[in-house]
């Protein structure tokens, strides 16, 4: 009996092995068939100029710049920068700073930045308007892709690149604001020669040994005290102001006068106190927050693409920046019909879902999608239908319908149905 049971067991084992072997043969055959099929691959390459058309000659994905870590998405960066600058509102005041694109992978261009809410990811140089419209951006790669000028560091060189992009639209009286990461007296001198105004906080070792009062002495003085020096040949001013701490600020456009009185919070007295504030400090505090406003808008309802590719999060960042820019333009053009950012993003999502929906399916469509496309006055045609249905307006039987809305509508009700 024991030998018989053993024979049954071994028989079952050999039968299962035969089944698994056949299954592996089938899977291997399917993989070979899939690999043998010719798949169409779409490559996007940058044109010779940013406003040109893409050609097949430029679509060789194997010829990427080895020094550019973002060469895979370089065509997207070029095209989006072109579109952002083309539709950007003309303003006097612009802000330049750093933004972070969230990324937790192992790619070498990932950076750790402790001064931002998103500390780990891609650092992106951004030039925006004072309201937060993104005009120009470039992913940070250190000195691998961007070679700084001899007299400037990497941050200063990126400011000059942003200024060059602005001046492609015309040599207008631009005024750029940035923080101490970028500011130096040499940068102010270069921008002044380009005809661009600039103001920014500056580190003490970048003031070219400007003979200002020592910070320790200035802290002993009354809050609101300041000291400044002017280089008349270069038309550059460096000011040291005592607030809650000592702040150094440099400008090639704004001076001290008029000195205003502002209200500041006192931590020791736990009250508001009146202190003197130079004019360049006040203007800097009002206009420098453009990049921060853009980051705030992106962080509210950002796109989260859970992909294995390193550029998935970056593409999501670009989509969010484009939506932020579109919302900023909407606020400028339609001041009488303001909508918040969430409603604006929902409307765009509904429009894209509607335009790419499968109209041949018989399933019930979303009421929200019908509402969004019903009043757009685009592509609505009345056609004949074999089966009589209810009119969407008067609810009586009809043998005509709207081709886009897929709703039964009488010819006499057609205009009224598509007007608010």
mmCIF file of C-alpha atoms in Angstrom:
data_model
loop_
_atom_site.group_PDB
_atom_site.id
_atom_site.type_symbol
_atom_site.label_atom_id
_atom_site.label_comp_id
_atom_site.label_asym_id
_atom_site.label_seq_id
_atom_site.Cartn_x
_atom_site.Cartn_y
_atom_site.Cartn_z
ATOM 1 C CA UNK A 1 0.000 0.000 0.000
ATOM 2 C CA UNK A 2 2.826 2.340 0.838
ATOM 3 C CA UNK A 3 4.525 1.772 -2.521
ATOM 4 C CA UNK A 4 1.224 2.303 -4.359
ATOM 5 C CA UNK A 5 0.600 5.624 -2.576
ATOM 6 C CA UNK A 6 4.126 6.721 -3.400
ATOM 7 C CA UNK A 7 3.529 5.918 -7.089
ATOM 8 C CA UNK A 8 0.323 8.024 -7.038
ATOM 9 C CA UNK A 9 2.142 10.964 -5.478
ATOM 10 C CA UNK A 10 5.014 10.812 -7.938
ATOM 11 C CA UNK A 11 2.489 10.535 -10.772
ATOM 12 C CA UNK A 12 0.696 13.669 -9.634
ATOM 13 C CA UNK A 13 4.046 15.485 -9.256
ATOM 14 C CA UNK A 14 5.122 14.597 -12.782
ATOM 15 C CA UNK A 15 1.728 15.660 -14.143
ATOM 16 C CA UNK A 16 2.007 19.106 -12.427
ATOM 17 C CA UNK A 17 5.555 19.491 -13.766
ATOM 18 C CA UNK A 18 4.292 18.828 -17.297
ATOM 19 C CA UNK A 19 1.561 21.479 -16.847
ATOM 20 C CA UNK A 20 4.032 24.074 -15.533
ATOM 21 C CA UNK A 21 6.409 23.337 -18.415
ATOM 22 C CA UNK A 22 3.602 23.845 -20.944
ATOM 23 C CA UNK A 23 2.605 27.098 -19.205
ATOM 24 C CA UNK A 24 6.181 28.381 -19.409
ATOM 25 C CA UNK A 25 6.301 27.499 -23.119
ATOM 26 C CA UNK A 26 3.110 29.473 -23.733
ATOM 27 C CA UNK A 27 4.392 32.500 -21.803
ATOM 28 C CA UNK A 28 7.722 32.457 -23.648
ATOM 29 C CA UNK A 29 5.924 32.255 -26.976
ATOM 30 C CA UNK A 30 3.745 35.244 -26.037
ATOM 31 C CA UNK A 31 6.804 37.286 -25.027
ATOM 32 C CA UNK A 32 8.567 36.444 -28.311
ATOM 33 C CA UNK A 33 5.465 37.455 -30.262
ATOM 34 C CA UNK A 34 5.211 40.788 -28.427
ATOM 35 C CA UNK A 35 8.900 41.529 -28.925
ATOM 36 C CA UNK A 36 8.693 40.687 -32.626
ATOM 37 C CA UNK A 37 5.822 43.118 -33.250
ATOM 38 C CA UNK A 38 6.854 46.493 -34.614
ATOM 39 C CA UNK A 39 5.878 49.123 -32.077
ATOM 40 C CA UNK A 40 5.606 52.735 -33.052
ATOM 41 C CA UNK A 41 7.827 54.934 -30.900
ATOM 42 C CA UNK A 42 7.351 58.708 -30.785
ATOM 43 C CA UNK A 43 10.400 60.856 -30.134
ATOM 44 C CA UNK A 44 10.233 64.588 -29.485
ATOM 45 C CA UNK A 45 13.363 66.600 -30.128
ATOM 46 C CA UNK A 46 13.962 70.346 -29.860
ATOM 47 C CA UNK A 47 13.837 72.425 -33.030
ATOM 48 C CA UNK A 48 16.607 74.732 -34.158
ATOM 49 C CA UNK A 49 14.739 77.660 -32.640
ATOM 50 C CA UNK A 50 12.238 77.579 -29.825
ATOM 51 C CA UNK A 51 9.351 78.742 -32.005
ATOM 52 C CA UNK A 52 10.030 76.305 -34.866
ATOM 53 C CA UNK A 53 8.438 73.004 -35.707
ATOM 54 C CA UNK A 54 9.697 69.574 -34.732
ATOM 55 C CA UNK A 55 11.267 67.592 -37.561
ATOM 56 C CA UNK A 56 12.079 63.924 -37.992
ATOM 57 C CA UNK A 57 15.754 64.712 -38.429
ATOM 58 C CA UNK A 58 15.935 65.955 -34.826
ATOM 59 C CA UNK A 59 14.097 62.955 -33.328
ATOM 60 C CA UNK A 60 17.074 60.695 -32.635
ATOM 61 C CA UNK A 61 16.767 59.823 -28.970
ATOM 62 C CA UNK A 62 20.193 58.171 -28.961
ATOM 63 C CA UNK A 63 22.040 61.423 -29.609
ATOM 64 C CA UNK A 64 21.472 63.099 -26.231
ATOM 65 C CA UNK A 65 23.823 65.584 -24.638
ATOM 66 C CA UNK A 66 25.913 63.649 -22.111
ATOM 67 C CA UNK A 67 26.451 66.808 -20.021
ATOM 68 C CA UNK A 68 22.720 67.484 -19.721
ATOM 69 C CA UNK A 69 21.027 65.306 -17.120
ATOM 70 C CA UNK A 70 17.646 66.581 -18.297
ATOM 71 C CA UNK A 71 18.327 65.957 -21.997
ATOM 72 C CA UNK A 72 15.400 63.529 -22.123
ATOM 73 C CA UNK A 73 12.940 66.317 -21.273
ATOM 74 C CA UNK A 74 14.913 69.190 -22.826
ATOM 75 C CA UNK A 75 12.411 69.569 -25.722
ATOM 76 C CA UNK A 76 9.628 70.005 -23.162
ATOM 77 C CA UNK A 77 11.626 72.628 -21.255
ATOM 78 C CA UNK A 78 12.359 74.592 -24.436
ATOM 79 C CA UNK A 79 8.771 74.503 -25.670
ATOM 80 C CA UNK A 80 7.211 75.406 -22.302
ATOM 81 C CA UNK A 81 9.641 78.278 -21.765
ATOM 82 C CA UNK A 82 8.732 79.568 -25.209
ATOM 83 C CA UNK A 83 4.996 79.408 -24.469
ATOM 84 C CA UNK A 84 5.338 80.912 -20.992
ATOM 85 C CA UNK A 85 7.295 83.878 -22.330
ATOM 86 C CA UNK A 86 4.970 84.324 -25.283
ATOM 87 C CA UNK A 87 1.874 84.742 -23.100
ATOM 88 C CA UNK A 88 3.489 86.335 -20.033
ATOM 89 C CA UNK A 89 1.969 89.662 -18.955
ATOM 90 C CA UNK A 90 4.323 92.608 -19.398
ATOM 91 C CA UNK A 91 5.219 93.920 -15.950
ATOM 92 C CA UNK A 92 7.977 95.954 -14.421
ATOM 93 C CA UNK A 93 8.667 93.829 -11.341
ATOM 94 C CA UNK A 94 9.921 90.245 -11.508
ATOM 95 C CA UNK A 95 11.153 87.801 -8.898
ATOM 96 C CA UNK A 96 13.889 85.186 -9.241
ATOM 97 C CA UNK A 97 14.453 82.286 -6.874
ATOM 98 C CA UNK A 98 14.578 78.540 -6.293
ATOM 99 C CA UNK A 99 11.727 76.074 -6.415
ATOM 100 C CA UNK A 100 11.656 72.370 -5.549
ATOM 101 C CA UNK A 101 10.126 69.512 -7.527
ATOM 102 C CA UNK A 102 9.461 66.553 -5.239
ATOM 103 C CA UNK A 103 11.503 63.456 -6.122
ATOM 104 C CA UNK A 104 12.671 60.586 -3.887
ATOM 105 C CA UNK A 105 14.493 58.422 -6.429
ATOM 106 C CA UNK A 106 18.198 57.796 -6.844
ATOM 107 C CA UNK A 107 18.983 60.040 -9.785
ATOM 108 C CA UNK A 108 22.132 62.132 -9.441
ATOM 109 C CA UNK A 109 20.357 65.466 -10.082
ATOM 110 C CA UNK A 110 18.343 65.059 -6.870
ATOM 111 C CA UNK A 111 19.291 67.595 -4.195
ATOM 112 C CA UNK A 112 18.631 68.184 -0.501
ATOM 113 C CA UNK A 113 17.558 71.743 0.290
ATOM 114 C CA UNK A 114 16.668 72.551 3.900
ATOM 115 C CA UNK A 115 15.179 75.984 3.230
ATOM 116 C CA UNK A 116 12.080 74.730 1.396
ATOM 117 C CA UNK A 117 8.949 72.796 2.488
ATOM 118 C CA UNK A 118 9.971 70.113 -0.047
ATOM 119 C CA UNK A 119 13.523 69.396 0.982
ATOM 120 C CA UNK A 120 14.315 66.492 -1.358
ATOM 121 C CA UNK A 121 13.965 66.626 -5.122
ATOM 122 C CA UNK A 122 14.997 68.605 -8.183
ATOM 123 C CA UNK A 123 15.977 72.216 -7.593
ATOM 124 C CA UNK A 124 14.618 74.497 -10.304
ATOM 125 C CA UNK A 125 15.682 78.056 -11.040
ATOM 126 C CA UNK A 126 12.521 80.102 -11.585
ATOM 127 C CA UNK A 127 11.827 83.609 -12.830
ATOM 128 C CA UNK A 128 8.283 84.818 -12.097
ATOM 129 C CA UNK A 129 6.213 87.958 -12.010
ATOM 130 C CA UNK A 130 5.399 89.508 -8.650
ATOM 131 C CA UNK A 131 2.023 87.695 -8.697
ATOM 132 C CA UNK A 132 3.533 84.245 -9.331
ATOM 133 C CA UNK A 133 3.320 83.760 -13.111
ATOM 134 C CA UNK A 134 6.219 81.513 -14.176
ATOM 135 C CA UNK A 135 8.069 83.212 -17.044
ATOM 136 C CA UNK A 136 11.231 81.090 -17.262
ATOM 137 C CA UNK A 137 12.593 77.980 -15.533
ATOM 138 C CA UNK A 138 15.658 75.744 -15.714
ATOM 139 C CA UNK A 139 16.456 72.608 -13.655
ATOM 140 C CA UNK A 140 19.582 72.954 -11.558
ATOM 141 C CA UNK A 141 22.499 70.695 -12.522
ATOM 142 C CA UNK A 142 25.363 72.515 -10.859
ATOM 143 C CA UNK A 143 28.123 73.490 -13.266
ATOM 144 C CA UNK A 144 27.704 70.345 -15.373
ATOM 145 C CA UNK A 145 25.342 71.901 -17.923
ATOM 146 C CA UNK A 146 25.520 75.617 -17.044
ATOM 147 C CA UNK A 147 28.959 77.187 -17.101
ATOM 148 C CA UNK A 148 29.001 80.296 -14.872
ATOM 149 C CA UNK A 149 30.686 83.521 -15.887
ATOM 150 C CA UNK A 150 34.183 84.124 -14.624
ATOM 151 C CA UNK A 151 33.131 87.006 -12.395
ATOM 152 C CA UNK A 152 29.900 85.394 -11.137
ATOM 153 C CA UNK A 153 28.878 82.250 -9.319
ATOM 154 C CA UNK A 154 26.253 79.803 -10.581
ATOM 155 C CA UNK A 155 23.299 81.661 -9.041
ATOM 156 C CA UNK A 156 24.336 84.982 -10.541
ATOM 157 C CA UNK A 157 24.785 83.368 -13.953
ATOM 158 C CA UNK A 158 21.229 82.005 -13.830
ATOM 159 C CA UNK A 159 19.910 85.500 -13.060
ATOM 160 C CA UNK A 160 21.715 86.803 -16.157
ATOM 161 C CA UNK A 161 20.148 83.988 -18.218
ATOM 162 C CA UNK A 162 16.696 84.976 -16.987
ATOM 163 C CA UNK A 163 17.358 88.624 -17.839
ATOM 164 C CA UNK A 164 18.467 87.630 -21.349
ATOM 165 C CA UNK A 165 15.213 85.699 -21.794
ATOM 166 C CA UNK A 166 13.219 88.751 -20.672
ATOM 167 C CA UNK A 167 15.050 91.078 -23.022
ATOM 168 C CA UNK A 168 14.167 88.880 -25.997
ATOM 169 C CA UNK A 169 10.696 90.425 -25.708
ATOM 170 C CA UNK A 170 12.136 93.921 -25.726
ATOM 171 C CA UNK A 171 14.464 96.160 -23.739
ATOM 172 C CA UNK A 172 11.947 97.407 -21.190
ATOM 173 C CA UNK A 173 12.616 98.861 -17.705
ATOM 174 C CA UNK A 174 12.576 95.537 -15.868
ATOM 175 C CA UNK A 175 13.204 95.401 -12.121
ATOM 176 C CA UNK A 176 14.385 92.027 -10.750
ATOM 177 C CA UNK A 177 14.224 91.007 -7.074
ATOM 178 C CA UNK A 178 16.145 88.074 -5.561
ATOM 179 C CA UNK A 179 17.551 86.947 -2.230
ATOM 180 C CA UNK A 180 21.061 86.611 -0.810
ATOM 181 C CA UNK A 181 21.739 83.353 -2.667
ATOM 182 C CA UNK A 182 22.193 85.322 -5.883
ATOM 183 C CA UNK A 183 23.049 88.914 -4.930
ATOM 184 C CA UNK A 184 26.518 90.380 -5.263
ATOM 185 C CA UNK A 185 27.912 93.792 -6.144
ATOM 186 C CA UNK A 186 29.376 92.353 -9.368
ATOM 187 C CA UNK A 187 25.948 91.060 -10.422
ATOM 188 C CA UNK A 188 24.398 94.475 -9.776
ATOM 189 C CA UNK A 189 27.046 96.104 -11.949
ATOM 190 C CA UNK A 190 26.470 93.637 -14.820
ATOM 191 C CA UNK A 191 22.690 94.123 -14.694
ATOM 192 C CA UNK A 192 23.051 97.903 -14.649
ATOM 193 C CA UNK A 193 25.122 97.721 -17.840
ATOM 194 C CA UNK A 194 22.333 95.649 -19.406
ATOM 195 C CA UNK A 195 19.815 98.359 -18.457
ATOM 196 C CA UNK A 196 18.039 96.214 -15.851
ATOM 197 C CA UNK A 197 17.178 97.334 -12.332
ATOM 198 C CA UNK A 198 17.827 94.906 -9.496
ATOM 199 C CA UNK A 199 17.385 94.752 -5.719
ATOM 200 C CA UNK A 200 18.224 91.945 -3.310
ATOM 201 C CA UNK A 201 19.537 91.000 0.086
ATOM 202 C CA UNK A 202 23.251 90.282 0.120
ATOM 203 C CA UNK A 203 25.670 88.365 2.310
ATOM 204 C CA UNK A 204 28.304 90.390 4.107
ATOM 205 C CA UNK A 205 31.291 88.821 2.324
ATOM 206 C CA UNK A 206 29.783 89.787 -1.066
ATOM 207 C CA UNK A 207 29.618 93.509 -0.351
ATOM 208 C CA UNK A 208 33.181 94.022 -1.666
ATOM 209 C CA UNK A 209 34.319 95.189 1.793
ATOM 210 C CA UNK A 210 31.847 98.057 1.906
ATOM 211 C CA UNK A 211 32.731 100.242 4.960
ATOM 212 C CA UNK A 212 29.441 99.964 6.831
ATOM 213 C CA UNK A 213 28.883 99.909 10.569
ATOM 214 C CA UNK A 214 29.705 96.654 12.278
ATOM 215 C CA UNK A 215 26.598 94.463 12.799
ATOM 216 C CA UNK A 216 27.360 94.147 16.522
ATOM 217 C CA UNK A 217 27.386 97.925 16.906
ATOM 218 C CA UNK A 218 24.198 98.281 14.864
ATOM 219 C CA UNK A 219 22.386 95.782 17.087
ATOM 220 C CA UNK A 220 23.093 97.967 20.108
ATOM 221 C CA UNK A 221 21.349 100.893 18.434
ATOM 222 C CA UNK A 222 17.613 101.517 18.287
ATOM 223 C CA UNK A 223 15.566 99.190 16.116
ATOM 224 C CA UNK A 224 15.107 100.746 12.680
ATOM 225 C CA UNK A 225 18.607 102.252 12.572
ATOM 226 C CA UNK A 226 20.520 101.825 9.331
ATOM 227 C CA UNK A 227 23.746 102.690 7.589
ATOM 228 C CA UNK A 228 24.440 102.872 3.871
ATOM 229 C CA UNK A 229 27.117 103.633 1.293
ATOM 230 C CA UNK A 230 26.780 104.583 -2.376
ATOM 231 C CA UNK A 231 29.218 103.819 -5.177
ATOM 232 C CA UNK A 232 28.610 106.824 -7.421
ATOM 233 C CA UNK A 233 30.622 105.479 -10.335
ATOM 234 C CA UNK A 234 28.641 102.221 -10.507
ATOM 235 C CA UNK A 235 25.391 103.732 -9.109
ATOM 236 C CA UNK A 236 25.050 100.929 -6.555
ATOM 237 C CA UNK A 237 23.889 101.312 -2.960
ATOM 238 C CA UNK A 238 24.502 98.923 -0.067
ATOM 239 C CA UNK A 239 22.367 99.386 3.062
ATOM 240 C CA UNK A 240 22.572 97.673 6.452
ATOM 241 C CA UNK A 241 19.303 97.858 8.400
ATOM 242 C CA UNK A 242 18.579 96.795 11.980
ATOM 243 C CA UNK A 243 15.273 94.950 12.228
ATOM 244 C CA UNK A 244 14.764 91.817 14.337
ATOM 245 C CA UNK A 245 18.253 91.025 12.997
ATOM 246 C CA UNK A 246 20.720 92.904 10.825
ATOM 247 C CA UNK A 247 19.822 92.811 7.120
ATOM 248 C CA UNK A 248 22.123 93.745 4.223
ATOM 249 C CA UNK A 249 20.427 94.864 1.025
ATOM 250 C CA UNK A 250 21.890 96.014 -2.287
ATOM 251 C CA UNK A 251 20.311 97.818 -5.236
ATOM 252 C CA UNK A 252 21.222 99.592 -8.448
ATOM 253 C CA UNK A 253 17.843 101.331 -8.804
ATOM 254 C CA UNK A 254 16.316 102.335 -5.442
ATOM 255 C CA UNK A 255 17.768 104.547 -2.726
ATOM 256 C CA UNK A 256 17.104 105.276 0.938
ATOM 257 C CA UNK A 257 14.616 108.100 0.496
ATOM 258 C CA UNK A 258 11.862 108.353 1.385
ATOM 259 C CA UNK A 259 12.349 106.751 4.802
ATOM 260 C CA UNK A 260 8.959 105.541 6.006
ATOM 261 C CA UNK A 261 7.681 104.464 9.395
ATOM 262 C CA UNK A 262 6.353 100.925 9.575
ATOM 263 C CA UNK A 263 4.827 98.778 12.306
ATOM 264 C CA UNK A 264 6.871 95.798 13.486
ATOM 265 C CA UNK A 265 6.186 93.180 16.131
ATOM 266 C CA UNK A 266 8.355 93.361 19.259
ATOM 267 C CA UNK A 267 9.012 89.992 20.887
ATOM 268 C CA UNK A 268 10.182 91.395 24.203
ATOM 269 C CA UNK A 269 7.339 93.868 24.685
ATOM 270 C CA UNK A 270 4.821 91.636 22.835
ATOM 271 C CA UNK A 271 3.380 94.693 21.076
ATOM 272 C CA UNK A 272 3.642 96.488 17.755
ATOM 273 C CA UNK A 273 6.314 99.171 17.578
ATOM 274 C CA UNK A 274 6.995 101.892 14.995
ATOM 275 C CA UNK A 275 10.400 101.701 13.296
ATOM 276 C CA UNK A 276 12.039 103.533 10.403
ATOM 277 C CA UNK A 277 12.314 101.630 7.131
ATOM 278 C CA UNK A 278 14.359 102.692 4.055
ATOM 279 C CA UNK A 279 12.600 102.820 0.704
ATOM 280 C CA UNK A 280 14.567 99.973 -0.922
ATOM 281 C CA UNK A 281 13.735 97.630 1.982
ATOM 282 C CA UNK A 282 10.007 98.357 1.691
ATOM 283 C CA UNK A 283 9.961 97.796 -2.082
ATOM 284 C CA UNK A 284 11.950 94.575 -1.711
ATOM 285 C CA UNK A 285 9.515 93.134 0.830
ATOM 286 C CA UNK A 286 6.542 93.929 -1.406
ATOM 287 C CA UNK A 287 7.842 92.493 -4.682
ATOM 288 C CA UNK A 288 10.172 89.593 -3.852
ATOM 289 C CA UNK A 289 7.571 86.882 -3.154
ATOM 290 C CA UNK A 290 6.673 85.830 -6.704
ATOM 291 C CA UNK A 291 8.367 82.418 -6.576
ATOM 292 C CA UNK A 292 6.857 81.712 -3.160
ATOM 293 C CA UNK A 293 3.359 82.470 -4.444
ATOM 294 C CA UNK A 294 3.874 80.111 -7.361
ATOM 295 C CA UNK A 295 5.076 77.363 -5.001
ATOM 296 C CA UNK A 296 2.024 77.940 -2.815
ATOM 297 C CA UNK A 297 -0.374 77.586 -5.752
ATOM 298 C CA UNK A 298 1.366 74.447 -7.010
ATOM 299 C CA UNK A 299 1.432 72.810 -3.570
ATOM 300 C CA UNK A 300 -2.337 73.195 -3.055
ATOM 301 C CA UNK A 301 -3.582 70.792 -5.725
ATOM 302 C CA UNK A 302 -0.492 69.403 -7.408
ATOM 303 C CA UNK A 303 -0.490 66.488 -9.834
ATOM 304 C CA UNK A 304 0.898 63.301 -8.327
ATOM 305 C CA UNK A 305 2.190 60.898 -10.958
ATOM 306 C CA UNK A 306 3.306 57.650 -9.371
ATOM 307 C CA UNK A 307 5.662 56.470 -12.082
ATOM 308 C CA UNK A 308 8.885 54.530 -12.118
ATOM 309 C CA UNK A 309 10.566 56.979 -14.486
ATOM 310 C CA UNK A 310 12.718 59.756 -13.049
ATOM 311 C CA UNK A 311 10.969 62.417 -15.116
ATOM 312 C CA UNK A 312 7.406 61.584 -13.995
ATOM 313 C CA UNK A 313 7.425 64.056 -11.104
ATOM 314 C CA UNK A 314 9.099 66.704 -13.243
ATOM 315 C CA UNK A 315 6.401 66.460 -15.910
ATOM 316 C CA UNK A 316 3.792 66.788 -13.171
ATOM 317 C CA UNK A 317 5.568 69.920 -11.945
ATOM 318 C CA UNK A 318 5.477 71.425 -15.453
ATOM 319 C CA UNK A 319 1.748 70.667 -15.754
ATOM 320 C CA UNK A 320 1.098 72.364 -12.399
ATOM 321 C CA UNK A 321 3.138 75.394 -13.455
ATOM 322 C CA UNK A 322 1.169 75.642 -16.704
ATOM 323 C CA UNK A 323 -2.123 75.485 -14.814
ATOM 324 C CA UNK A 324 -0.910 78.156 -12.411
ATOM 325 C CA UNK A 325 0.021 80.403 -15.347
ATOM 326 C CA UNK A 326 -3.334 79.847 -17.037
ATOM 327 C CA UNK A 327 -5.130 80.751 -13.809
ATOM 328 C CA UNK A 328 -3.046 83.915 -13.466
ATOM 329 C CA UNK A 329 -3.962 84.955 -17.004
ATOM 330 C CA UNK A 330 -7.624 84.202 -16.288
ATOM 331 C CA UNK A 331 -7.553 86.494 -13.271
ATOM 332 C CA UNK A 332 -6.076 89.293 -15.380
ATOM 333 C CA UNK A 333 -8.403 88.909 -18.374
ATOM 334 C CA UNK A 334 -11.675 88.050 -16.582
ATOM 335 C CA UNK A 335 -11.775 90.304 -13.550
ATOM 336 C CA UNK A 336 -15.589 90.287 -13.501
ATOM 337 C CA UNK A 337 -15.849 86.458 -13.373
ATOM 338 C CA UNK A 338 -13.209 85.363 -10.865
ATOM 339 C CA UNK A 339 -12.928 81.691 -9.922
ATOM 340 C CA UNK A 340 -10.608 80.090 -7.404
ATOM 341 C CA UNK A 341 -7.751 77.786 -8.374
ATOM 342 C CA UNK A 342 -9.596 74.563 -7.501
ATOM 343 C CA UNK A 343 -12.648 75.424 -9.608
ATOM 344 C CA UNK A 344 -10.365 76.463 -12.468
ATOM 345 C CA UNK A 345 -8.463 73.145 -12.406
ATOM 346 C CA UNK A 346 -11.738 71.208 -12.227
ATOM 347 C CA UNK A 347 -13.072 73.062 -15.256
ATOM 348 C CA UNK A 348 -9.936 72.283 -17.287
ATOM 349 C CA UNK A 349 -10.071 68.606 -16.258
ATOM 350 C CA UNK A 350 -13.722 68.375 -17.288
ATOM 351 C CA UNK A 351 -13.049 70.000 -20.651
ATOM 352 C CA UNK A 352 -10.235 67.554 -21.431
ATOM 353 C CA UNK A 353 -12.300 64.578 -20.294
ATOM 354 C CA UNK A 354 -15.191 65.775 -22.455
ATOM 355 C CA UNK A 355 -13.030 66.359 -25.528
ATOM 356 C CA UNK A 356 -11.464 62.870 -25.239
ATOM 357 C CA UNK A 357 -14.604 60.992 -24.208
ATOM 358 C CA UNK A 358 -15.855 57.992 -26.184
ATOM 359 C CA UNK A 359 -19.153 59.223 -27.646
ATOM 360 C CA UNK A 360 -20.002 55.796 -29.086
ATOM 361 C CA UNK A 361 -20.471 54.193 -25.656
ATOM 362 C CA UNK A 362 -24.020 53.971 -24.329
ATOM 363 C CA UNK A 363 -23.129 54.514 -20.698
ATOM 364 C CA UNK A 364 -24.568 57.404 -18.702
ATOM 365 C CA UNK A 365 -22.428 60.550 -18.964
ATOM 366 C CA UNK A 366 -21.482 62.714 -16.036
ATOM 367 C CA UNK A 367 -23.853 65.628 -15.420
ATOM 368 C CA UNK A 368 -20.892 67.911 -14.694
ATOM 369 C CA UNK A 369 -19.300 67.143 -18.065
ATOM 370 C CA UNK A 370 -22.576 67.903 -19.821
ATOM 371 C CA UNK A 371 -22.800 71.240 -18.048
ATOM 372 C CA UNK A 372 -19.247 72.261 -18.981
ATOM 373 C CA UNK A 373 -19.600 71.531 -22.714
ATOM 374 C CA UNK A 374 -23.225 72.487 -23.128
ATOM 375 C CA UNK A 375 -22.595 76.252 -23.241
ATOM 376 C CA UNK A 376 -19.199 76.420 -24.959
ATOM 377 C CA UNK A 377 -20.786 77.236 -28.385
ATOM 378 C CA UNK A 378 -18.316 74.957 -30.173
ATOM 379 C CA UNK A 379 -19.199 72.013 -32.410
ATOM 380 C CA UNK A 380 -22.937 71.735 -31.624
ATOM 381 C CA UNK A 381 -24.880 70.397 -34.628
ATOM 382 C CA UNK A 382 -28.460 69.168 -34.874
ATOM 383 C CA UNK A 383 -28.786 65.756 -36.556
ATOM 384 C CA UNK A 384 -31.557 63.239 -37.230
ATOM 385 C CA UNK A 385 -31.975 60.100 -35.093
ATOM 386 C CA UNK A 386 -33.993 56.980 -35.883
ATOM 387 C CA UNK A 387 -35.247 56.410 -32.362
ATOM 388 C CA UNK A 388 -37.450 59.066 -30.824
ATOM 389 C CA UNK A 389 -36.311 60.366 -27.414
ATOM 390 C CA UNK A 390 -37.331 63.070 -24.963
ATOM 391 C CA UNK A 391 -36.263 66.644 -25.655
ATOM 392 C CA UNK A 392 -33.818 67.834 -23.005
ATOM 393 C CA UNK A 393 -35.614 71.204 -22.810
ATOM 394 C CA UNK A 394 -39.346 70.699 -23.300
ATOM 395 C CA UNK A 395 -39.354 66.938 -22.522
ATOM 396 C CA UNK A 396 -41.620 66.011 -25.432
ATOM 397 C CA UNK A 397 -40.792 63.380 -28.040
ATOM 398 C CA UNK A 398 -38.324 64.347 -30.779
ATOM 399 C CA UNK A 399 -36.419 62.656 -33.598
ATOM 400 C CA UNK A 400 -33.474 65.160 -33.606
ATOM 401 C CA UNK A 401 -30.557 65.486 -31.245
ATOM 402 C CA UNK A 402 -27.359 67.464 -30.639
ATOM 403 C CA UNK A 403 -24.370 65.638 -32.099
ATOM 404 C CA UNK A 404 -21.964 66.839 -29.387
ATOM 405 C CA UNK A 405 -24.153 66.708 -26.290
ATOM 406 C CA UNK A 406 -25.843 63.450 -27.392
ATOM 407 C CA UNK A 407 -29.150 64.829 -26.113
ATOM 408 C CA UNK A 408 -32.473 64.842 -27.875
ATOM 409 C CA UNK A 409 -33.403 68.447 -28.736
ATOM 410 C CA UNK A 410 -36.059 69.932 -30.993
ATOM 411 C CA UNK A 411 -34.976 72.338 -33.707
ATOM 412 C CA UNK A 412 -37.047 75.057 -32.030
ATOM 413 C CA UNK A 413 -35.431 74.294 -28.625
ATOM 414 C CA UNK A 414 -31.869 73.937 -29.930
ATOM 415 C CA UNK A 415 -30.768 77.571 -29.475
ATOM 416 C CA UNK A 416 -32.398 78.021 -26.084
ATOM 417 C CA UNK A 417 -30.898 74.765 -24.778
ATOM 418 C CA UNK A 418 -27.323 75.888 -25.536
ATOM 419 C CA UNK A 419 -27.576 79.417 -24.076
ATOM 420 C CA UNK A 420 -27.301 80.147 -20.381
#
